[in-house]
Short mmCIF file of C-alpha atoms in Angstrom, two decimals:
data_model
loop_
_atom_site.label_atom_id
_atom_site.label_comp_id
_atom_site.label_asym_id
_atom_site.label_seq_id
_atom_site.Cartn_x
_atom_site.Cartn_y
_atom_site.Cartn_z
CA UNK A 136 261.60 8.26 14.93
CA UNK A 137 261.00 6.00 17.61
CA UNK A 138 262.83 8.61 19.71
CA UNK A 139 261.14 11.70 18.60
CA UNK A 140 257.65 10.11 18.93
CA UNK A 141 258.30 9.13 22.60
CA UNK A 142 259.94 12.41 23.77
CA UNK A 143 256.61 13.89 21.90
CA UNK A 144 254.28 11.57 23.58
CA UNK A 145 255.74 12.44 26.82
CA UNK A 146 255.01 16.12 26.00
CA UNK A 147 252.24 15.59 25.75
CA UNK A 148 250.99 13.60 29.13
CA UNK A 149 252.88 16.23 31.02
CA UNK A 150 251.76 19.37 29.26
CA UNK A 151 251.40 21.03 32.59
CA UNK A 152 255.39 20.83 32.99
CA UNK A 153 256.35 21.09 29.97
CA UNK A 154 254.36 24.54 29.81
CA UNK A 155 256.40 25.25 33.08
CA UNK A 156 259.46 24.80 31.83
CA UNK A 157 258.64 26.83 28.36
CA UNK A 158 257.58 29.61 30.56
CA UNK A 159 260.86 29.37 32.73
CA UNK A 160 263.45 29.63 29.73
CA UNK A 161 260.93 32.47 28.70
CA UNK A 162 261.95 34.55 31.70
CA UNK A 163 265.73 33.35 31.40
CA UNK A 164 265.67 34.34 27.93
CA UNK A 165 264.00 37.69 28.85
CA UNK A 166 266.79 38.62 31.44
CA UNK A 167 269.62 37.34 28.68
CA UNK A 168 268.07 39.44 26.28
CA UNK A 169 268.24 42.35 28.42
CA UNK A 170 271.77 42.05 29.55
CA UNK A 171 273.19 41.84 26.10
CA UNK A 172 271.06 44.90 24.58
CA UNK A 173 272.94 47.64 23.84
CA UNK A 174 270.90 51.06 25.24
CA UNK A 175 271.41 53.70 24.06
CA UNK A 176 269.39 56.89 25.61
CA UNK A 177 268.90 59.28 22.80
CA UNK A 178 269.61 62.49 25.32
CA UNK A 179 266.95 65.03 23.83
CA UNK A 180 263.96 66.28 25.27
CA UNK A 181 261.43 65.33 23.09
CA UNK A 182 262.59 61.83 22.95
CA UNK A 183 263.64 60.56 26.30
CA UNK A 184 260.73 59.77 27.99
CA UNK A 185 259.09 57.98 25.12
CA UNK A 186 262.53 55.55 24.61
CA UNK A 187 262.72 54.86 28.13
CA UNK A 188 259.31 54.20 28.78
CA UNK A 189 259.34 52.11 25.26
CA UNK A 190 262.07 49.98 26.24
CA UNK A 191 260.48 49.24 29.75
CA UNK A 192 256.63 48.35 28.27
CA UNK A 193 257.10 46.82 24.49
CA UNK A 194 259.57 44.16 25.23
CA UNK A 195 256.98 43.03 27.92
CA UNK A 196 254.04 43.32 25.50
CA UNK A 197 255.94 41.03 23.29
CA UNK A 198 257.19 38.48 25.52
CA UNK A 199 253.49 38.27 26.63
CA UNK A 200 251.83 37.46 23.20
CA UNK A 201 254.26 35.60 22.77
CA UNK A 202 253.48 33.43 26.01
CA UNK A 203 250.23 32.99 24.67
CA UNK A 204 251.63 31.84 21.00
CA UNK A 205 253.43 29.07 22.72
CA UNK A 206 250.95 27.92 24.85
CA UNK A 207 248.91 25.01 23.07
CA UNK A 208 245.37 25.79 24.75
CA UNK A 209 245.20 29.40 23.05
CA UNK A 210 243.35 28.01 20.37
CA UNK A 211 241.29 25.35 22.16
CA UNK A 212 239.86 28.50 24.08
CA UNK A 213 239.21 30.43 21.22
CA UNK A 214 237.48 27.18 19.32
CA UNK A 215 235.46 27.01 23.08
CA UNK A 216 234.64 30.38 23.40
CA UNK A 217 233.89 31.13 19.70
CA UNK A 218 231.86 27.79 18.73
CA UNK A 219 228.24 27.99 18.38
CA UNK A 220 225.32 26.99 21.46
CA UNK A 221 224.59 24.47 19.94
CA UNK A 222 223.08 21.18 22.84
CA UNK A 223 226.19 21.84 24.68
CA UNK A 224 226.29 24.87 26.75
CA UNK A 225 228.97 26.82 27.64
CA UNK A 226 230.17 27.56 31.19
CA UNK A 227 232.30 31.25 31.52
CA UNK A 228 233.89 30.23 34.42
CA UNK A 229 235.75 27.64 32.87
CA UNK A 230 236.42 29.76 30.12
CA UNK A 231 237.82 32.35 32.95
CA UNK A 232 239.91 29.59 34.67
CA UNK A 233 241.74 28.50 31.13
CA UNK A 234 242.58 32.28 30.22
CA UNK A 235 243.67 32.95 33.85
CA UNK A 236 245.87 29.42 33.88
CA UNK A 237 247.18 30.73 30.19
CA UNK A 238 247.67 34.76 31.48
CA UNK A 239 249.38 33.32 34.76
CA UNK A 240 252.36 31.78 32.24
CA UNK A 241 252.62 34.58 29.95
CA UNK A 242 253.41 36.85 32.78
CA UNK A 243 256.32 35.44 33.98
CA UNK A 244 258.68 36.69 30.98
CA UNK A 245 257.00 40.39 30.89
CA UNK A 246 257.67 40.17 34.68
CA UNK A 247 261.03 39.03 34.56
CA UNK A 248 262.00 41.79 32.41
CA UNK A 249 259.78 44.79 34.19
CA UNK A 250 262.02 43.99 37.44
CA UNK A 251 265.16 43.62 35.45
CA UNK A 252 264.87 46.55 33.71
CA UNK A 253 263.85 48.72 37.06
CA UNK A 254 266.68 47.35 38.94
CA UNK A 255 269.00 48.59 36.62
CA UNK A 256 267.97 51.73 36.45
CA UNK A 257 268.96 52.70 33.34
CA UNK A 258 265.22 53.25 31.53
CA UNK A 259 264.01 55.26 34.46
CA UNK A 260 267.40 57.42 34.57
CA UNK A 261 266.85 58.14 30.31
CA UNK A 262 262.44 58.89 30.60
CA UNK A 263 262.82 61.32 34.01
CA UNK A 264 266.33 62.55 34.00
CA UNK A 265 264.83 66.12 33.00
CA UNK A 266 262.39 65.64 36.12
CA UNK A 267 265.45 65.97 38.51
CA UNK A 268 265.01 68.46 40.86
CA UNK A 269 267.55 70.74 40.73
CA UNK A 270 266.77 73.58 43.52
CA UNK A 271 267.27 70.09 46.02
CA UNK A 272 270.68 68.56 44.22
CA UNK A 273 271.79 70.70 42.11
CA UNK A 274 273.57 74.40 42.34
CA UNK A 275 271.03 77.15 43.73
CA UNK A 276 273.29 79.99 42.62
CA UNK A 277 273.60 79.19 39.19
CA UNK A 278 272.89 81.68 36.95
CA UNK A 279 268.56 81.24 36.03
CA UNK A 280 268.10 79.08 32.26
CA UNK A 281 265.48 79.35 30.73
CA UNK A 282 263.15 75.98 30.91
CA UNK A 283 264.00 75.04 27.38
CA UNK A 284 267.69 75.15 27.77
CA UNK A 285 266.71 73.44 31.57
CA UNK A 286 265.50 70.14 29.47
CA UNK A 287 267.99 70.82 27.28
CA UNK A 288 270.92 70.38 29.51
CA UNK A 289 269.29 67.87 32.00
CA UNK A 290 268.52 65.85 29.04
CA UNK A 291 271.98 65.24 28.81
CA UNK A 292 272.14 63.24 32.04
CA UNK A 293 272.15 59.88 30.67
CA UNK A 294 274.92 60.87 28.30
CA UNK A 295 277.99 61.73 30.70
CA UNK A 296 280.73 62.04 27.98
CA UNK A 297 278.40 65.12 25.93
CA UNK A 298 277.16 66.08 29.37
CA UNK A 299 278.02 69.99 30.21
CA UNK A 300 275.90 70.94 33.09
CA UNK A 301 278.51 69.91 35.85
CA UNK A 302 277.65 73.69 37.57
CA UNK A 303 274.19 73.20 37.44
CA UNK A 304 274.19 69.55 39.05
CA UNK A 305 276.42 67.09 39.26
CA UNK A 306 275.86 64.26 36.76
CA UNK A 307 276.90 61.41 39.34
CA UNK A 308 274.25 63.24 42.36
CA UNK A 309 271.22 62.85 39.45
CA UNK A 310 272.03 59.69 38.29
CA UNK A 311 272.48 57.99 41.57
CA UNK A 312 269.10 59.54 42.64
CA UNK A 313 267.06 58.14 39.89
CA UNK A 314 268.69 54.50 39.70
CA UNK A 315 267.68 54.76 43.57
CA UNK A 316 263.98 55.43 42.53
CA UNK A 317 264.01 53.14 39.89
CA UNK A 318 265.47 50.15 42.34
CA UNK A 319 262.95 51.31 44.83
CA UNK A 320 260.44 50.88 42.12
CA UNK A 321 261.83 47.17 41.00
CA UNK A 322 261.73 46.10 44.41
CA UNK A 323 258.09 46.92 45.09
CA UNK A 324 257.06 45.22 41.54
CA UNK A 325 258.78 42.41 42.81
CA UNK A 326 257.51 42.18 46.00
CA UNK A 327 253.52 43.21 43.96
CA UNK A 328 253.70 40.38 41.66
CA UNK A 329 255.17 37.60 44.53
CA UNK A 330 252.17 38.71 46.81
CA UNK A 331 249.82 38.80 43.52
CA UNK A 332 251.14 34.86 42.73
CA UNK A 333 250.83 33.59 46.22
CA UNK A 334 247.27 35.00 46.32
CA UNK A 335 245.97 33.95 43.12
CA UNK A 336 248.14 30.22 43.78
CA UNK A 337 247.21 29.36 47.45
CA UNK A 338 244.39 31.20 48.60
CA UNK A 339 241.96 31.58 45.50
CA UNK A 340 241.26 27.56 45.94
CA UNK A 341 240.53 27.83 49.96
CA UNK A 342 237.61 30.33 49.66
CA UNK A 343 236.18 28.85 46.07
CA UNK A 344 236.90 25.31 46.20
CA UNK A 345 233.86 24.20 44.46
CA UNK A 346 233.86 26.46 41.71
CA UNK A 347 237.58 26.05 41.29
CA UNK A 348 237.78 22.36 41.20
CA UNK A 349 234.67 22.31 38.75
CA UNK A 350 236.29 24.50 36.65
CA UNK A 351 239.63 22.73 36.40
CA UNK A 352 237.65 19.45 36.03
CA UNK A 353 235.86 20.86 32.90
CA UNK A 354 239.09 22.80 31.58
CA UNK A 355 240.43 19.36 31.85
CA UNK A 356 237.55 17.73 30.04
CA UNK A 357 237.78 20.14 26.99
CA UNK A 358 241.73 19.39 26.88
CA UNK A 359 241.27 15.61 26.81
CA UNK A 360 238.12 15.55 23.98
CA UNK A 361 239.85 17.33 22.07
CA UNK A 362 242.93 15.32 21.58
CA UNK A 363 240.79 11.65 21.24
CA UNK A 364 238.42 13.77 18.58
CA UNK A 365 241.91 14.44 17.01
CA UNK A 366 243.03 10.78 17.47
CA UNK A 367 239.91 9.78 16.25
CA UNK A 368 239.77 11.95 13.41
CA UNK A 369 243.17 10.78 12.58
CA UNK A 370 242.28 6.94 12.78
CA UNK A 371 239.25 7.30 10.55
CA UNK A 372 241.75 9.24 8.11
CA UNK A 373 244.28 6.48 8.08
CA UNK A 374 241.74 4.04 7.77
CA UNK A 375 240.02 5.90 5.15
CA UNK A 376 243.34 6.20 3.39
CA UNK A 377 243.84 2.23 3.24
CA UNK A 378 240.50 1.28 1.67
CA UNK A 379 240.54 3.59 -0.77
CA UNK A 380 244.25 2.66 -1.58
CA UNK A 381 243.33 -0.91 -1.36
CA UNK A 382 240.00 -0.13 -3.76
CA UNK A 383 242.16 1.46 -6.15
CA UNK A 384 244.79 -1.44 -6.57
CA UNK A 385 241.98 -3.99 -6.78
CA UNK A 386 241.00 -1.96 -9.72
CA UNK A 387 243.72 -2.41 -11.48
CA UNK A 388 244.30 -5.91 -10.81
CA UNK A 389 240.92 -6.66 -11.79
CA UNK A 390 241.81 -4.66 -15.31
CA UNK A 391 244.88 -6.32 -15.33
CA UNK A 392 243.52 -9.84 -14.96
CA UNK A 393 240.95 -8.77 -17.53
CA UNK A 394 243.71 -8.15 -20.27
CA UNK A 395 246.01 -11.09 -19.20
CA UNK A 396 243.75 -13.40 -18.52
CA UNK A 397 245.26 -13.96 -15.02
CA UNK A 398 243.19 -14.30 -11.97
CA UNK A 399 242.56 -11.35 -9.74
CA UNK A 400 244.55 -11.15 -6.72
CA UNK A 401 242.49 -11.52 -3.57
CA UNK A 402 241.43 -8.62 -0.99
CA UNK A 403 243.73 -8.45 2.35
CA UNK A 404 242.45 -9.75 5.24
CA UNK A 405 242.85 -6.37 7.27
CA UNK A 406 240.36 -4.59 4.36
CA UNK A 407 237.73 -5.58 6.43
CA UNK A 408 238.65 -4.13 9.90
CA UNK A 409 240.15 -1.27 8.06
CA UNK A 410 236.22 -0.79 6.50
CA UNK A 411 234.90 -0.93 9.86
CA UNK A 412 236.84 1.77 11.11
CA UNK A 413 235.16 3.67 8.99
CA UNK A 414 231.85 3.87 11.23
CA UNK A 415 229.97 3.95 7.61
CA UNK A 416 231.35 7.32 6.72
CA UNK A 417 232.59 6.58 3.37
CA UNK A 418 232.40 9.70 1.25
CA UNK A 419 234.27 12.95 1.36
CA UNK A 420 230.87 14.93 1.68
CA UNK A 421 229.53 12.85 4.46
CA UNK A 422 232.68 13.21 6.37
CA UNK A 423 232.61 17.22 6.09
CA UNK A 424 229.46 16.92 7.30
CA UNK A 425 230.13 15.12 10.49
CA UNK A 426 233.02 17.14 11.03
CA UNK A 427 230.51 20.51 10.60
CA UNK A 428 228.03 19.21 13.31
CA UNK A 429 230.65 18.63 15.06
CA UNK A 430 231.47 22.31 15.41
CA UNK A 431 228.05 23.15 14.90
CA UNK A 432 226.25 21.09 17.52
CA UNK A 433 228.46 19.02 19.87
CA UNK A 434 226.66 16.35 21.78
CA UNK A 435 224.82 17.13 25.25
CA UNK A 436 227.54 16.23 28.28
CA UNK A 437 224.56 13.77 29.67
CA UNK A 438 225.29 10.24 29.94
CA UNK A 439 223.38 7.45 30.93
CA UNK A 440 225.13 5.17 33.17
CA UNK A 441 223.28 2.23 34.76
CA UNK A 442 221.58 2.84 38.27
CA UNK A 443 224.25 2.57 41.10
CA UNK A 444 223.46 0.88 44.55
CA UNK A 445 221.94 2.73 47.04
CA UNK A 446 224.12 1.70 50.11
CA UNK A 447 227.24 3.14 49.13
CA UNK A 448 226.76 6.26 51.64
CA UNK A 449 226.03 8.70 48.96
CA UNK A 450 223.65 7.54 45.61
CA UNK A 451 220.02 7.16 46.69
CA UNK A 452 220.90 9.63 50.09
CA UNK A 453 217.74 10.96 51.15
CA UNK A 454 215.66 7.62 50.02
CA UNK A 455 213.70 5.07 52.11
CA UNK A 456 215.33 2.30 52.10
CA UNK A 457 214.40 -0.87 49.93
CA UNK A 458 213.69 -4.53 51.36
CA UNK A 459 214.70 -7.48 49.25
CA UNK A 460 211.62 -8.85 47.26
CA UNK A 461 209.92 -11.98 49.56
CA UNK A 462 210.06 -15.02 47.38
CA UNK A 463 206.30 -16.37 46.01
CA UNK A 464 206.06 -19.33 47.72
CA UNK A 465 207.35 -18.06 51.01
CA UNK A 466 205.35 -15.65 50.89
CA UNK A 467 201.83 -16.47 52.53
CA UNK A 468 204.28 -17.63 55.59
CA UNK A 469 205.57 -14.39 55.80
CA UNK A 470 202.45 -12.28 56.28
CA UNK A 471 201.29 -15.25 58.62
CA UNK A 472 204.31 -14.45 60.91
CA UNK A 473 203.87 -10.49 60.64
#
């Protein structure tokens, strides 16, 4: 148990690295899932487009939602967004920073899926096989077919074993044409994602450094405050349970002493310490009221630290310098010299 506790504490203290590792694992898992996926195009005019685009877009959407679900900060973001205003205002910039940080990690696995799918080319071949330019790539001297028959023949291009339109257009030519377009789209998508990641991660702090530092600081504060609140509640609950159990056994000891004429045992020495940790909250109703008050009206972010000295270069900037007070005995001599 101690080893698991140490691992859990390490993951909590290195949450950002842990979430980056989870996103990397999800990206590798998405690529492995696609390689193990058995792609079967229906080869029907009405279903090819829906099947191909569905395989291209639906799994990335599921992986995107899964990236939010596995992120521990999603509940904190929802809580901060939905909480009442109270004595503490809500900074929309901080909420946007938290959401963008989670969205950036959640988009890694979907981007890998879309990239691998486009570079492989099966989805685009299945979805757009009926749009192959027969006049350019096929046999222009082939007897004319109706629009429905043409789509029925072209829809079988992904299914090489049942394709019967070699006289119209060669199967290998159509597949190579569609796969070339799909791979071009895939590399353009990879370039676009890489450029966006570079702009977001590198250039954004350069233009809005002050706002970026402010948003990052208060997002860290919200995370740390929630963790400390959970730890304080857990410690209070532990002390509450300890005092409750001790009072129960003290009552049992008093009853047994009354029936058997034995003196009751003394309370343990740490009972007073546990009672002090309750901070005066000693019943269920008061605790529920305190938790409700924390949710509805969190304390304002305004502390009252002691006054800082003005000689440190930034505190008291713009104020006239102050001179040390002159002792009373030397006041007359001081003014005579002046």
